[in-house]
Amino acid sequence: MNNLQRIGIALTLVMAGFFSGKAYEAWRYNDLCLDMGGGKNPGGHPICVLDESKGAD
């Protein structure tokens, strides 16, 4: 196995780990402040309203 093949395998493993980590995090993420009823578990969750005027002075 030459160096170019090893680099290709290493890059493939790194990319696979990155994208599988992103997919896992998207699956695991549970938004408790749902915006307009979206998210994994809609129903019964509060809709968060951020007031940016507080603390701006």
Coordinates of N, CA, C and O in Angstrom, one line a residue:
M1 N 0.9 -1.2 0.0 CA 0.0 0.0 0.0 C 0.9 1.2 0.0 O 1.8 1.4 0.9
N2 N 0.7 2.1 -1.0 CA 1.5 3.3 -1.0 C 0.9 4.4 -0.2 O -0.1 4.3 0.4
N3 N 1.7 5.5 -0.1 CA 1.3 6.7 0.7 C 0.0 7.3 0.2 O -0.8 7.8 1.1
L4 N -0.2 7.4 -1.0 CA -1.4 8.0 -1.6 C -2.7 7.2 -1.1 O -3.7 7.8 -0.8
Q5 N -2.6 5.9 -1.1 CA -3.7 5.1 -0.7 C -4.0 5.3 0.8 O -5.1 5.3 1.3
R6 N -2.9 5.3 1.6 CA -3.0 5.5 3.0 C -3.7 6.9 3.3 O -4.5 7.0 4.2
I7 N -3.3 7.9 2.6 CA -3.9 9.2 2.8 C -5.4 9.2 2.4 O -6.2 9.8 3.1
G8 N -5.7 8.5 1.3 CA -7.1 8.4 0.9 C -7.9 7.7 2.0 O -9.1 8.1 2.3
I9 N -7.4 6.6 2.5 CA -8.1 5.9 3.5 C -8.3 6.7 4.8 O -9.4 6.8 5.4
A10 N -7.2 7.4 5.2 CA -7.3 8.3 6.4 C -8.3 9.4 6.2 O -9.1 9.7 7.1
L11 N -8.3 10.0 5.0 CA -9.3 11.1 4.8 C -10.7 10.5 4.8 O -11.7 11.2 5.3
T12 N -10.9 9.4 4.2 CA -12.2 8.7 4.2 C -12.7 8.4 5.6 O -13.9 8.7 5.9
L13 N -11.8 7.9 6.4 CA -12.2 7.7 7.8 C -12.5 8.9 8.6 O -13.5 9.0 9.4
V14 N -11.8 10.0 8.4 CA -12.0 11.2 9.1 C -13.4 11.8 8.6 O -14.2 12.3 9.4
M15 N -13.6 11.8 7.3 CA -14.9 12.3 6.8 C -16.1 11.5 7.3 O -17.1 12.0 7.7
A16 N -15.9 10.2 7.3 CA -17.0 9.3 7.8 C -17.3 9.6 9.3 O -18.4 9.6 9.7
G17 N -16.2 9.8 10.1 CA -16.4 10.1 11.5 C -17.1 11.4 11.7 O -18.0 11.5 12.5
F18 N -16.7 12.4 10.9 CA -17.3 13.7 11.0 C -18.8 13.7 10.7 O -19.6 14.2 11.5
F19 N -19.2 13.1 9.6 CA -20.5 13.1 9.2 C -21.4 12.2 10.0 O -22.6 12.5 10.3
S20 N -20.8 11.1 10.5 CA -21.6 10.2 11.4 C -21.8 10.9 12.8 O -22.9 10.8 13.4
G21 N -20.9 11.7 13.2 CA -21.0 12.5 14.4 C -22.1 13.6 14.3 O -22.9 13.8 15.2
K22 N -22.1 14.2 13.1 CA -23.2 15.2 12.8 C -24.5 14.6 12.8 O -25.5 15.1 13.4
A23 N -24.6 13.4 12.2 CA -25.9 12.7 12.2 C -26.4 12.3 13.6 O -27.5 12.4 13.9
Y24 N -25.4 11.8 14.4 CA -25.8 11.4 15.7 C -26.2 12.6 16.6 O -27.2 12.5 17.3
E25 N -25.5 13.7 16.4 CA -25.9 14.9 17.2 C -27.3 15.4 16.8 O -28.0 15.8 17.6
A26 N -27.6 15.4 15.5 CA -28.9 15.8 15.0 C -30.0 14.8 15.6 O -31.1 15.3 15.9
W27 N -29.7 13.6 15.7 CA -30.6 12.6 16.2 C -30.8 12.8 17.7 O -31.9 12.7 18.2
R28 N -29.7 13.0 18.4 CA -29.7 13.1 19.9 C -30.3 14.5 20.4 O -30.9 14.5 21.5
Y29 N -30.2 15.5 19.6 CA -30.6 16.9 20.0 C -32.1 16.9 20.3 O -32.9 16.5 19.4
N30 N -32.5 17.4 21.4 CA -33.9 17.5 21.8 C -34.1 19.0 22.2 O -33.7 19.4 23.3
D31 N -34.7 19.7 21.3 CA -34.9 21.1 21.6 C -36.1 21.3 22.6 O -37.2 21.0 22.2
L32 N -35.8 21.9 23.7 CA -36.9 22.1 24.7 C -37.7 23.3 24.5 O -38.8 23.5 24.9
C33 N -37.1 24.3 23.8 CA -37.8 25.5 23.4 C -38.1 25.4 21.9 O -37.4 25.9 21.1
L34 N -39.3 24.8 21.7 CA -39.6 24.6 20.3 C -40.2 25.9 19.7 O -41.0 26.6 20.3
D35 N -39.8 26.1 18.4 CA -40.3 27.3 17.7 C -41.4 26.8 16.7 O -41.1 26.1 15.8
M36 N -42.6 27.2 17.0 CA -43.7 26.8 16.2 C -44.0 25.3 16.1 O -44.4 24.8 15.1
G37 N -43.7 24.6 17.2 CA -44.1 23.2 17.3 C -43.2 22.2 16.6 O -43.5 21.1 16.4
G38 N -42.0 22.6 16.2 CA -41.1 21.7 15.5 C -40.3 20.9 16.5 O -40.5 20.9 17.7
G39 N -39.4 20.1 16.0 CA -38.6 19.3 16.9 C -39.0 17.8 16.9 O -40.0 17.4 16.3
K40 N -38.3 17.0 17.7 CA -38.5 15.6 17.7 C -39.8 15.2 18.5 O -40.5 14.3 18.2
N41 N -40.1 16.0 19.6 CA -41.2 15.7 20.5 C -42.2 16.9 20.5 O -42.3 17.5 21.6
P42 N -42.9 17.2 19.5 CA -43.8 18.3 19.6 C -45.0 18.0 20.5 O -45.4 16.9 20.7
G43 N -45.4 19.1 21.2 CA -46.5 19.0 22.1 C -46.1 19.1 23.5 O -45.3 18.4 24.0
G44 N -46.7 20.1 24.2 CA -46.4 20.2 25.7 C -45.2 21.0 26.0 O -44.9 21.1 27.1
H45 N -44.4 21.4 25.0 CA -43.2 22.1 25.3 C -43.5 23.6 25.1 O -44.2 24.0 24.3
P46 N -42.8 24.4 25.9 CA -43.0 25.9 25.8 C -42.3 26.4 24.6 O -41.4 25.9 24.1
I47 N -42.9 27.5 24.0 CA -42.3 28.2 22.9 C -41.5 29.4 23.6 O -42.1 30.2 24.2
C48 N -40.2 29.4 23.4 CA -39.4 30.4 24.0 C -39.4 31.7 23.2 O -39.3 31.7 22.0
V49 N -39.6 32.8 23.9 CA -39.5 34.1 23.3 C -38.4 34.9 23.9 O -38.3 35.0 25.1
L50 N -37.5 35.3 23.1 CA -36.3 36.0 23.6 C -36.5 37.5 23.5 O -36.9 38.0 22.5
D51 N -36.3 38.2 24.6 CA -36.5 39.6 24.6 C -35.1 40.2 24.6 O -34.4 40.2 25.6
E52 N -34.7 40.7 23.5 CA -33.3 41.2 23.3 C -33.2 42.7 23.8 O -32.1 43.2 23.9
S53 N -34.3 43.3 24.2 CA -34.2 44.7 24.7 C -33.7 44.7 26.1 O -33.2 45.7 26.6
K54 N -33.9 43.6 26.9 CA -33.4 43.6 28.3 C -31.8 43.5 28.3 O -31.3 42.6 27.6
G55 N -31.2 44.3 29.1 CA -29.8 44.2 29.2 C -29.0 44.9 28.0 O -27.8 44.9 28.0
A56 N -29.7 45.5 27.1 CA -29.1 46.2 26.0 C -28.7 47.6 26.4 O -27.9 48.3 25.7
D57 N -29.1 48.1 27.5 CA -28.8 49.5 27.9 C -27.4 49.6 28.5 O -26.9 48.8 29.1

